[in-house]
Tab-separated table of C-alpha atoms and ligand atoms in Angstrom:
chain	number	residue	atom	x	y	z
A	1	MET	CA	17.496	5.624	-16.991
A	2	GLU	CA	18.858	6.827	-13.564
A	3	ASN	CA	21.423	5.252	-11.344
A	4	PHE	CA	20.097	3.194	-8.502
A	5	VAL	CA	20.979	0.857	-5.623
A	6	PHE	CA	18.676	-1.969	-5.068
A	7	TYR	CA	18.652	-3.802	-1.609
A	8	ASN	CA	15.752	-5.677	-0.196
A	9	PRO	CA	16.454	-7.552	2.958
A	10	THR	CA	12.999	-9.198	3.288
A	11	LYS	CA	12.890	-13.032	3.074
A	12	LEU	CA	9.669	-13.724	1.175
A	13	VAL	CA	7.973	-17.052	1.777
A	14	PHE	CA	5.267	-17.446	-0.755
A	15	GLY	CA	2.581	-20.022	-1.341
A	16	LYS	CA	0.209	-22.622	0.194
A	17	ASN	CA	0.392	-23.836	3.667
A	18	THR	CA	3.058	-21.319	4.605
A	19	VAL	CA	1.280	-19.605	7.501
A	20	GLU	CA	1.889	-22.572	9.779
A	21	LYS	CA	5.569	-22.358	9.280
A	22	ILE	CA	5.880	-19.055	11.256
A	23	GLY	CA	6.890	-20.762	14.548
A	24	GLU	CA	9.687	-22.778	12.836
A	25	TYR	CA	11.191	-19.517	11.193
A	26	LEU	CA	10.997	-17.607	14.529
A	27	LYS	CA	12.683	-20.534	16.374
A	28	LYS	CA	15.378	-20.646	13.748
A	29	ASP	CA	16.066	-17.046	14.451
A	30	LYS	CA	16.085	-17.745	18.269
A	31	VAL	CA	13.007	-15.489	19.013
A	32	LYS	CA	11.209	-16.635	22.020
A	33	ARG	CA	8.699	-13.931	22.765
A	34	VAL	CA	6.832	-11.872	20.360
A	35	LEU	CA	4.084	-9.227	20.370
A	36	LEU	CA	1.290	-10.353	17.972
A	37	LEU	CA	-0.381	-7.377	16.380
A	38	ALA	CA	-3.788	-7.862	14.662
A	39	GLY	CA	-6.723	-5.966	13.217
A	40	GLY	CA	-10.453	-6.281	13.857
A	41	GLY	CA	-10.792	-10.122	13.853
A	42	SER	CA	-10.871	-11.294	10.210
A	43	ILE	CA	-7.990	-13.641	11.104
A	44	LYS	CA	-10.103	-15.334	13.733
A	45	LYS	CA	-12.909	-16.010	11.103
A	46	ASN	CA	-10.694	-17.340	8.472
A	47	GLY	CA	-8.542	-19.743	10.544
A	48	VAL	CA	-5.240	-17.815	10.127
A	49	TYR	CA	-4.949	-17.038	13.970
A	50	GLU	CA	-5.552	-20.536	14.873
A	51	LYS	CA	-2.736	-21.699	12.615
A	52	VAL	CA	-0.401	-19.056	13.944
A	53	VAL	CA	-1.125	-19.929	17.610
A	54	ARG	CA	-0.610	-23.642	16.969
A	55	SER	CA	2.685	-22.984	15.205
A	56	LEU	CA	3.933	-20.713	17.898
A	57	MET	CA	3.051	-23.267	20.599
A	58	GLU	CA	4.686	-26.117	18.824
A	59	ASN	CA	7.852	-24.087	18.718
A	60	SER	CA	7.544	-22.893	22.379
A	61	ILE	CA	7.227	-19.211	21.444
A	62	GLU	CA	5.442	-17.054	23.827
A	63	LYS	CA	3.056	-14.277	22.554
A	64	ILE	CA	1.480	-11.178	23.887
A	65	GLU	CA	-1.520	-9.985	21.657
A	66	VAL	CA	-2.557	-6.513	20.778
A	67	TRP	CA	-5.824	-6.296	18.681
A	68	GLY	CA	-7.737	-3.511	17.113
A	69	VAL	CA	-5.616	-2.001	14.320
A	70	ARG	CA	-8.230	-0.467	12.198
A	71	PRO	CA	-8.060	0.180	8.398
A	72	ASN	CA	-6.242	3.573	7.850
A	73	PRO	CA	-4.490	2.878	11.147
A	74	VAL	CA	-4.163	5.400	13.945
A	75	LEU	CA	-1.176	6.654	15.981
A	76	SER	CA	-3.091	6.019	19.250
A	77	LYS	CA	-3.077	2.221	18.689
A	78	VAL	CA	0.694	2.356	17.805
A	79	TYR	CA	1.447	4.026	21.139
A	80	GLU	CA	-0.655	1.458	22.965
A	81	ALA	CA	1.346	-1.388	21.330
A	82	ILE	CA	4.641	0.193	21.959
A	83	GLU	CA	3.774	0.404	25.638
A	84	VAL	CA	2.715	-3.318	25.744
A	85	ALA	CA	5.950	-4.245	23.861
A	86	LYS	CA	8.067	-2.334	26.250
A	87	LYS	CA	6.392	-3.716	29.313
A	88	GLU	CA	6.419	-7.276	28.059
A	89	LYS	CA	10.061	-7.018	26.940
A	90	VAL	CA	9.173	-8.742	23.520
A	91	GLU	CA	12.048	-9.625	21.231
A	92	ALA	CA	10.085	-9.218	17.983
A	93	ILE	CA	6.824	-8.073	16.494
A	94	LEU	CA	4.663	-10.455	14.552
A	95	ALA	CA	2.064	-8.541	12.441
A	96	VAL	CA	-0.813	-10.782	11.151
A	97	GLY	CA	-3.143	-8.918	8.816
A	98	GLY	CA	-3.321	-6.500	5.985
A	99	GLY	CA	-1.330	-3.350	5.255
A	100	SER	CA	-2.749	-1.454	8.215
A	101	VAL	CA	-1.551	-4.051	10.727
A	102	ILE	CA	1.858	-4.411	9.014
A	103	ASP	CA	2.374	-0.573	8.817
A	104	SER	CA	1.448	-0.212	12.443
A	105	ALA	CA	3.827	-3.043	13.319
A	106	LYS	CA	6.708	-1.211	11.692
A	107	ALA	CA	5.953	1.924	13.816
A	108	VAL	CA	5.925	-0.267	16.895
A	109	ALA	CA	9.149	-2.019	15.976
A	110	ALA	CA	10.989	1.291	15.531
A	111	GLY	CA	9.203	3.061	18.364
A	112	VAL	CA	10.084	0.535	20.995
A	113	LEU	CA	13.694	1.274	20.567
A	114	TYR	CA	13.329	5.067	20.225
A	115	GLU	CA	13.550	7.376	23.261
A	116	GLY	CA	11.373	10.092	21.600
A	117	ASP	CA	7.926	10.162	20.175
A	118	VAL	CA	7.519	7.683	17.136
A	119	TRP	CA	5.549	10.425	15.360
A	120	ASP	CA	8.876	12.167	14.923
A	121	PHE	CA	9.682	9.668	12.001
A	122	TYR	CA	6.492	10.515	10.274
A	123	LEU	CA	7.303	14.307	10.523
A	124	GLY	CA	10.728	13.730	9.254
A	125	ARG	CA	12.224	15.217	12.503
A	126	SER	CA	14.120	12.006	13.109
A	127	ASN	CA	15.053	8.640	11.438
A	128	PRO	CA	14.984	5.203	12.975
A	129	LYS	CA	18.479	3.980	13.913
A	130	LYS	CA	17.290	0.536	14.944
A	131	ALA	CA	14.020	-1.440	15.296
A	132	LEU	CA	12.961	-4.741	16.812
A	133	PRO	CA	12.820	-7.508	14.092
A	134	LEU	CA	9.545	-7.513	12.325
A	135	TYR	CA	7.773	-10.714	10.967
A	136	ALA	CA	4.694	-10.501	8.828
A	137	ILE	CA	1.895	-12.680	7.846
A	138	LEU	CA	0.057	-10.846	5.040
A	139	THR	CA	-3.711	-11.568	4.646
A	140	LEU	CA	-4.542	-8.914	2.055
A	141	SER	CA	-2.348	-8.234	-0.982
A	142	ALA	CA	-2.454	-4.537	-1.967
A	143	THR	CA	0.160	-2.252	-0.359
A	144	GLY	CA	3.455	-4.094	-0.887
A	145	THR	CA	4.224	-3.377	2.677
A	146	GLU	CA	5.183	-7.050	3.166
A	147	MET	CA	8.390	-6.289	1.390
A	148	ASN	CA	9.175	-2.661	1.804
A	149	GLY	CA	10.322	-0.195	4.379
A	150	ASN	CA	7.293	2.051	4.341
A	151	THR	CA	4.617	2.759	6.897
A	152	VAL	CA	1.613	5.127	6.728
A	153	VAL	CA	-0.296	6.089	9.984
A	154	THR	CA	-2.887	8.785	10.828
A	155	LYS	CA	-2.582	11.126	13.644
A	156	GLU	CA	-6.285	11.444	14.612
A	157	GLU	CA	-6.137	14.931	16.262
A	158	THR	CA	-4.511	16.628	13.389
A	159	LEU	CA	-5.812	14.458	10.430
A	160	GLU	CA	-2.409	14.037	9.267
A	161	LYS	CA	-1.857	10.712	7.374
A	162	PHE	CA	1.867	10.601	6.962
A	163	ALA	CA	4.595	8.095	5.907
A	164	PHE	CA	8.122	7.282	6.587
A	165	GLY	CA	10.494	4.737	5.008
A	166	SER	CA	13.426	3.205	6.665
A	167	ILE	CA	15.675	0.253	6.025
A	168	HIS	CA	15.293	-0.789	9.636
A	169	VAL	CA	11.535	-1.558	9.360
A	170	TYR	CA	11.531	-3.972	6.441
A	171	PRO	CA	10.046	-7.126	7.501
A	172	LYS	CA	12.776	-9.666	8.271
A	173	LEU	CA	10.463	-12.252	6.915
A	174	SER	CA	6.979	-12.096	5.296
A	175	ILE	CA	4.736	-14.920	4.635
A	176	VAL	CA	2.264	-14.577	1.648
A	177	ASP	CA	-0.089	-17.499	1.550
A	178	PRO	CA	-2.633	-16.599	-1.184
A	179	GLU	CA	-5.127	-19.124	0.052
A	180	VAL	CA	-5.821	-17.084	3.189
A	181	GLN	CA	-7.138	-14.274	1.020
A	182	TYR	CA	-10.136	-16.421	-0.240
A	183	THR	CA	-12.119	-14.792	2.411
A	184	LEU	CA	-11.570	-11.210	1.265
A	185	PRO	CA	-14.700	-9.389	0.273
A	186	SER	CA	-14.667	-8.514	-3.319
A	187	ASN	CA	-14.333	-4.789	-2.692
A	188	GLN	CA	-11.013	-5.459	-0.824
A	189	THR	CA	-9.676	-7.292	-3.801
A	190	VAL	CA	-10.681	-4.273	-5.950
A	191	ASN	CA	-9.004	-1.859	-3.648
A	192	GLY	CA	-5.893	-3.981	-3.729
A	193	ALA	CA	-5.874	-4.040	-7.336
A	194	VAL	CA	-6.287	-0.240	-7.655
A	195	ASP	CA	-3.558	0.338	-4.984
A	196	ALA	CA	-1.043	-1.897	-6.581
A	197	ILE	CA	-1.677	-0.576	-10.282
A	198	SER	CA	-1.351	2.897	-8.772
A	199	HIS	CA	2.056	2.009	-7.200
A	200	VAL	CA	3.429	0.998	-10.529
A	201	MET	CA	1.853	4.063	-12.232
A	202	GLU	CA	3.567	6.271	-9.737
A	203	TYR	CA	6.888	5.208	-11.207
A	204	TYR	CA	5.777	4.613	-14.773
A	205	PHE	CA	4.587	8.172	-15.144
A	206	ASP	CA	7.298	10.030	-13.163
A	207	GLY	CA	8.809	11.317	-16.379
A	208	THR	CA	12.138	9.253	-16.443
A	209	LYS	CA	13.247	8.483	-19.954
A	210	ARG	CA	14.496	5.248	-21.348
A	211	THR	CA	13.460	2.934	-18.621
A	212	ASP	CA	12.770	0.348	-21.385
A	213	LEU	CA	13.005	-2.887	-19.504
A	214	ILE	CA	11.233	-1.666	-16.254
A	215	ASP	CA	8.426	-0.113	-18.491
A	216	ARG	CA	7.803	-3.689	-19.796
A	217	VAL	CA	7.931	-5.115	-16.291
A	218	ASP	CA	5.555	-2.457	-15.036
A	219	GLU	CA	3.175	-3.127	-17.988
A	220	GLY	CA	3.345	-6.920	-17.041
A	221	ILE	CA	2.425	-6.227	-13.501
A	222	ILE	CA	-0.491	-3.928	-14.467
A	223	SER	CA	-1.765	-6.413	-17.062
A	224	THR	CA	-1.449	-9.253	-14.660
A	225	LEU	CA	-3.393	-7.301	-12.015
A	226	ILE	CA	-6.148	-6.551	-14.489
A	227	GLU	CA	-6.494	-10.114	-15.687
A	228	THR	CA	-6.450	-11.744	-12.194
A	229	THR	CA	-8.771	-9.164	-10.731
A	230	GLU	CA	-11.350	-10.006	-13.284
A	231	ALA	CA	-10.696	-13.832	-12.626
A	232	LEU	CA	-10.993	-13.295	-8.897
A	233	LEU	CA	-14.272	-11.333	-9.115
A	234	ASN	CA	-15.547	-14.289	-10.981
A	235	ASP	CA	-14.129	-16.900	-8.574
A	236	PRO	CA	-12.580	-15.655	-5.412
A	237	LYS	CA	-10.943	-19.081	-4.804
A	238	ASP	CA	-9.059	-19.291	-8.102
A	239	TYR	CA	-5.644	-20.197	-6.590
A	240	ASP	CA	-3.493	-19.257	-9.467
A	241	ALA	CA	-5.210	-15.892	-9.925
A	242	ARG	CA	-4.861	-15.146	-6.235
A	243	ALA	CA	-1.185	-16.187	-6.409
A	244	ASN	CA	-0.284	-14.156	-9.433
A	245	PHE	CA	-2.367	-11.216	-8.142
A	246	ALA	CA	-0.418	-11.402	-4.834
A	247	LEU	CA	3.028	-11.551	-6.339
A	248	ALA	CA	2.161	-8.686	-8.621
A	249	THR	CA	1.167	-6.553	-5.672
A	250	THR	CA	4.476	-7.386	-3.915
A	251	LEU	CA	6.579	-6.474	-7.007
A	252	ALA	CA	4.672	-3.257	-7.567
A	253	LEU	CA	6.197	-1.785	-4.373
A	254	ASN	CA	9.200	-3.767	-3.342
A	255	GLY	CA	11.718	-1.556	-5.324
A	256	VAL	CA	11.605	-3.604	-8.666
A	257	SER	CA	8.899	-1.563	-10.350
A	258	GLY	CA	10.775	1.568	-9.786
A	259	MET	CA	14.338	0.469	-10.789
A	260	GLY	CA	16.104	3.192	-12.783
A	261	HIS	CA	13.357	5.711	-12.025
A	262	ARG	CA	13.554	9.062	-10.443
A	263	GLY	CA	11.814	7.863	-7.330
A	264	GLY	CA	8.238	7.990	-8.592
A	265	ASP	CA	5.771	10.784	-8.584
A	266	TRP	CA	3.650	10.080	-5.588
A	267	SER	CA	1.337	13.124	-5.867
A	268	SER	CA	-1.758	10.940	-6.252
A	269	HIS	CA	-0.828	9.035	-3.144
A	270	ALA	CA	-0.252	12.258	-1.078
A	271	ILE	CA	-3.682	13.688	-2.345
A	272	GLU	CA	-5.353	10.422	-1.519
A	273	HIS	CA	-4.000	10.238	1.961
A	274	ALA	CA	-5.914	13.512	2.587
A	275	LEU	CA	-9.110	11.797	1.562
A	276	SER	CA	-8.617	8.827	3.926
A	277	ALA	CA	-7.445	11.059	6.772
A	278	LEU	CA	-10.648	13.271	6.531
A	279	ASN	CA	-12.848	10.184	6.157
A	280	PRO	CA	-11.364	6.988	7.569
A	281	ASP	CA	-14.038	4.937	5.941
A	282	VAL	CA	-12.499	5.716	2.524
A	283	ALA	CA	-10.257	2.878	1.722
A	284	HIS	CA	-6.924	3.817	0.279
A	285	GLY	CA	-7.540	1.948	-2.947
A	286	ALA	CA	-10.867	3.528	-3.426
A	287	GLY	CA	-9.535	6.914	-2.971
A	288	LEU	CA	-6.767	6.381	-5.530
A	289	ALA	CA	-9.360	5.104	-8.022
A	290	VAL	CA	-10.737	8.687	-7.927
A	291	VAL	CA	-7.650	10.708	-7.594
A	292	PHE	CA	-5.162	9.068	-9.994
A	293	PRO	CA	-7.267	9.517	-13.171
A	294	ALA	CA	-7.847	13.042	-12.207
A	295	TRP	CA	-4.125	13.731	-11.738
A	296	MET	CA	-3.579	12.097	-15.111
A	297	LYS	CA	-5.962	14.444	-16.869
A	298	TYR	CA	-4.157	17.440	-15.107
A	299	VAL	CA	-0.648	16.457	-15.990
A	300	TYR	CA	-0.522	14.358	-19.176
A	301	ARG	CA	0.565	17.170	-21.425
A	302	LYS	CA	3.976	16.924	-19.816
A	303	ASP	CA	4.602	13.434	-21.319
A	304	PRO	CA	1.873	12.577	-23.733
A	305	SER	CA	3.727	9.808	-25.403
A	306	LYS	CA	3.903	7.815	-22.236
A	307	PHE	CA	0.196	8.174	-21.620
A	308	ARG	CA	-0.597	7.209	-25.296
A	309	ARG	CA	1.706	4.122	-24.807
A	310	PHE	CA	-0.105	3.062	-21.720
A	311	GLY	CA	-3.424	3.088	-23.552
A	312	ARG	CA	-1.879	1.089	-26.394
A	313	VAL	CA	-0.161	-1.530	-24.272
A	314	ILE	CA	-2.517	-1.973	-21.408
A	315	PHE	CA	-5.935	-1.363	-22.990
A	316	ARG	CA	-4.778	-2.336	-26.572
A	317	LEU	CA	-6.226	0.873	-27.995
A	318	LYS	CA	-5.512	0.977	-31.701
A	319	HIS	CA	-5.501	4.760	-31.946
A	320	SER	CA	-4.455	5.608	-28.479
A	321	THR	CA	-4.384	9.201	-27.152
A	322	PRO	CA	-3.741	10.345	-23.644
A	323	GLU	CA	-7.430	11.180	-23.154
A	324	LYS	CA	-8.571	7.805	-24.517
A	325	ALA	CA	-6.000	6.063	-22.330
A	326	ILE	CA	-7.240	7.821	-19.196
A	327	GLU	CA	-10.950	7.061	-20.159
A	328	ALA	CA	-9.996	3.407	-20.636
A	329	LEU	CA	-8.515	3.172	-17.104
A	330	LYS	CA	-11.633	4.915	-15.596
A	331	LYS	CA	-13.906	2.563	-17.571
A	332	TRP	CA	-12.064	-0.460	-16.191
A	333	TYR	CA	-12.240	0.865	-12.544
A	334	LYS	CA	-15.952	1.371	-13.228
A	335	LYS	CA	-16.297	-2.157	-14.541
A	336	ILE	CA	-14.740	-3.787	-11.449
A	337	GLY	CA	-16.888	-1.620	-9.136
A	338	ALA	CA	-14.343	0.918	-7.968
A	339	PRO	CA	-15.524	4.452	-7.418
A	340	ILE	CA	-14.294	7.117	-9.926
A	341	THR	CA	-15.616	10.415	-8.363
A	342	LEU	CA	-15.337	12.184	-5.092
A	343	LYS	CA	-19.029	12.298	-5.027
A	344	GLU	CA	-19.299	8.608	-4.982
A	345	LEU	CA	-16.981	8.504	-2.055
A	346	GLY	CA	-19.441	10.738	-0.176
A	347	PHE	CA	-17.518	13.994	-0.345
A	348	LYS	CA	-19.427	17.273	-0.979
A	349	ARG	CA	-18.110	20.052	-3.235
A	350	GLU	CA	-17.583	22.156	0.056
A	351	ASP	CA	-15.150	19.443	1.270
A	352	ILE	CA	-12.633	20.402	-1.477
A	353	ASP	CA	-11.299	23.319	0.462
A	354	GLU	CA	-10.618	21.127	3.549
A	355	LEU	CA	-9.128	18.265	1.349
A	356	THR	CA	-6.808	20.836	-0.319
A	357	GLU	CA	-5.723	22.160	2.968
A	358	ILE	CA	-4.871	18.756	4.257
A	359	ALA	CA	-3.104	17.559	1.113
A	360	ALA	CA	-1.114	20.755	0.846
A	361	LYS	CA	0.541	20.098	4.104
A	362	THR	CA	3.036	18.072	2.081
A	363	ALA	CA	3.224	20.409	-0.948
A	364	PRO	CA	5.052	21.017	-3.137
A	365	MET	CA	4.808	17.484	-4.310
A	366	GLY	CA	5.385	15.347	-7.367
A	367	LYS	CA	7.915	14.637	-10.035
A	368	LEU	CA	6.436	14.646	-13.497
A	369	VAL	CA	4.732	18.001	-12.547
A	370	ILE	CA	5.432	19.724	-9.298
A	371	LEU	CA	2.127	20.577	-7.681
A	372	GLU	CA	1.379	23.541	-5.352
A	373	LYS	CA	-1.691	23.987	-3.338
A	374	GLU	CA	-3.877	25.455	-6.229
A	375	ASP	CA	-2.780	22.571	-8.615
A	376	ILE	CA	-4.087	20.111	-5.906
A	377	ARG	CA	-7.417	22.066	-5.610
A	378	LYS	CA	-7.725	21.790	-9.473
A	379	ILE	CA	-7.161	18.006	-9.410
A	380	LEU	CA	-9.675	17.523	-6.664
A	381	GLU	CA	-12.144	19.594	-8.790
A	382	ILE	CA	-11.556	17.282	-11.764
A	383	ALA	CA	-12.019	14.295	-9.284
A	384	TYR	CA	-15.322	15.632	-7.999
A	385	GLU	CA	-17.492	14.514	-10.801
A	386	GLU	CA	-17.043	12.718	-14.087
B	1	NZQ	O1	-8.973	-5.682	10.552
B	1	NZQ	P1	-9.426	-6.976	10.052
B	1	NZQ	O2	-10.485	-7.616	10.788
B	1	NZQ	O3	-8.177	-8.004	9.765
B	1	NZQ	O4	-10.063	-6.760	8.551
B	1	NZQ	C1	-9.354	-6.162	7.529
B	1	NZQ	C2	-9.736	-4.816	7.206
B	1	NZQ	O5	-11.114	-4.600	7.628
B	1	NZQ	C3	-9.804	-6.807	6.185
B	1	NZQ	N1	-9.001	-8.154	5.921
B	1	NZQ	C4	-7.731	-8.240	5.825
B	1	NZQ	N2	-7.401	-9.436	5.522
B	1	NZQ	C5	-8.521	-10.244	5.276
B	1	NZQ	C6	-9.568	-9.286	5.581
B	1	NZQ	N3	-10.919	-9.667	5.425
B	1	NZQ	C7	-11.097	-11.052	5.195
B	1	NZQ	N4	-10.116	-11.854	4.759
B	1	NZQ	C8	-8.867	-11.538	4.884
B	1	NZQ	N5	-7.912	-12.451	4.420
B	1	NZQ	O6	-9.551	-5.926	5.239
B	1	NZQ	C9	-9.850	-4.680	5.721
B	1	NZQ	C10	-8.808	-3.702	5.218
B	1	NZQ	O7	-7.473	-3.967	5.747
B	1	NZQ	P2	-6.259	-2.902	5.573
B	1	NZQ	O8	-5.113	-3.567	6.230
B	1	NZQ	O9	-6.668	-1.646	5.981
B	1	NZQ	O10	-6.004	-2.856	4.004
B	1	NZQ	P3	-4.778	-2.717	3.154
B	1	NZQ	O11	-3.941	-3.851	3.154
B	1	NZQ	O12	-5.276	-2.175	1.815
B	1	NZQ	O13	-3.868	-1.556	3.850
B	1	NZQ	C11	-4.276	-0.152	3.644
B	1	NZQ	C12	-3.304	0.861	4.366
B	1	NZQ	O14	-2.085	0.814	3.972
B	1	NZQ	C13	-1.577	1.958	3.653
B	1	NZQ	C14	-2.762	2.808	3.237
B	1	NZQ	O15	-2.629	4.113	3.242
B	1	NZQ	C15	-3.716	2.278	4.258
B	1	NZQ	O16	-3.628	3.046	5.441
B	1	NZQ	N6	-0.541	1.917	2.609
B	1	NZQ	C16	0.742	1.428	2.919
B	1	NZQ	C17	1.764	1.336	1.999
B	1	NZQ	C18	3.079	0.823	2.426
B	1	NZQ	N7	3.269	0.511	3.618
B	1	NZQ	O17	3.966	0.646	1.489
B	1	NZQ	C19	1.636	1.925	0.645
B	1	NZQ	C20	0.329	2.219	0.224
B	1	NZQ	O18	0.372	3.164	-0.922
B	1	NZQ	C21	-0.624	2.688	1.289
B	1	NZQ	O19	-0.608	4.017	1.475
B	2	ZN	ZN1	-0.939	2.823	-2.257
């Protein structure tokens, strides 16, 4: 187990009827004027927007709205929101939506107080020194962004889907009300499950030895996600399944699942980001369902006992082997309706060259195995068809 520092400044407000508390929390923090950032309109359909507006009004908080953050969010929308936030002199950002909205809000919160181009942070040319306070109302459990300092945004012109992490962009407060997720289409629940499972696996398979406790925590998170996903596909309004699913996704990427690890592998994430950068209709979770098992096949020889354990504990395989464990994961992805090949995502074999080029922008990558460009190509080839 490695040394670590755990610090997570986000106040997590979790449970039923919590969305309507946002105004009180802002008032307590003496915030009077916010930029409300939202996506394509799901929050108007499911009543979340109405609750937020009422709560802000009751607490005399002014809001300026920016809509239109799309899934796999883009830099141009971030720029637009930064301009509005500056012009309107808002004191805080209020993100209401899924990971794309909250990730964009993090960029806005840091970008407003930065003289240069906010893209500098994503390029690693600069680090935020400060940010406006960010408040989040999560409507889609998947990314863990509600309780971490990461943001992922795509620059459309260059097809770069890059991330940065900073202590300054952790939400000050996040509201997770599982009931607002009853309206999620089942494929979004599936994408969320695959994303969160992948977050845990990035740490679990990073090659750190003797992370005994956190291995069990990680296995608990993954098993919970598997059980609750199946329950939710059966009944999307099963409150306890939603709540346990939501908590599992938060713990998957708020620092807990990686305690004592060497930072996680993150190659599968980096390769997936190339897929959703090249085709923005590819949801992050769907891309991971394809890439992660292919990565596993390519690298498992480096730590076979961990892959064997994964099959034994998660899928209860009596005679587990790494190959059987990977097949069991793919079989489960198939069962819940996740894609497992690049082909199913609509990519052609010819696209592998371009995907390799895009993903290799961040190479060398990885911890368990350090991947160079040619390794990435081989993983994409494995991912192409079953
Ligand atoms: O835009 P609206 O109309 O709100 O609809 C959204 C969107 O179309 C819809 N939705 C959200 N809540 C809903 C709902 N529909 C019905 N009922 C609700 N309650 O769902 C669609 C997808 O939303 P999006 O925010 O894109 O999904 P997700 O939360 O999965 O976020 C994905 C993004 O996060 C990044 C991904 O790369 C991707 O860009 N990630 C962020 C991470 C982080 N910050 O730590 C880590 C992850 O690994 C990931 O890379
Ligand atoms: Zn992810």
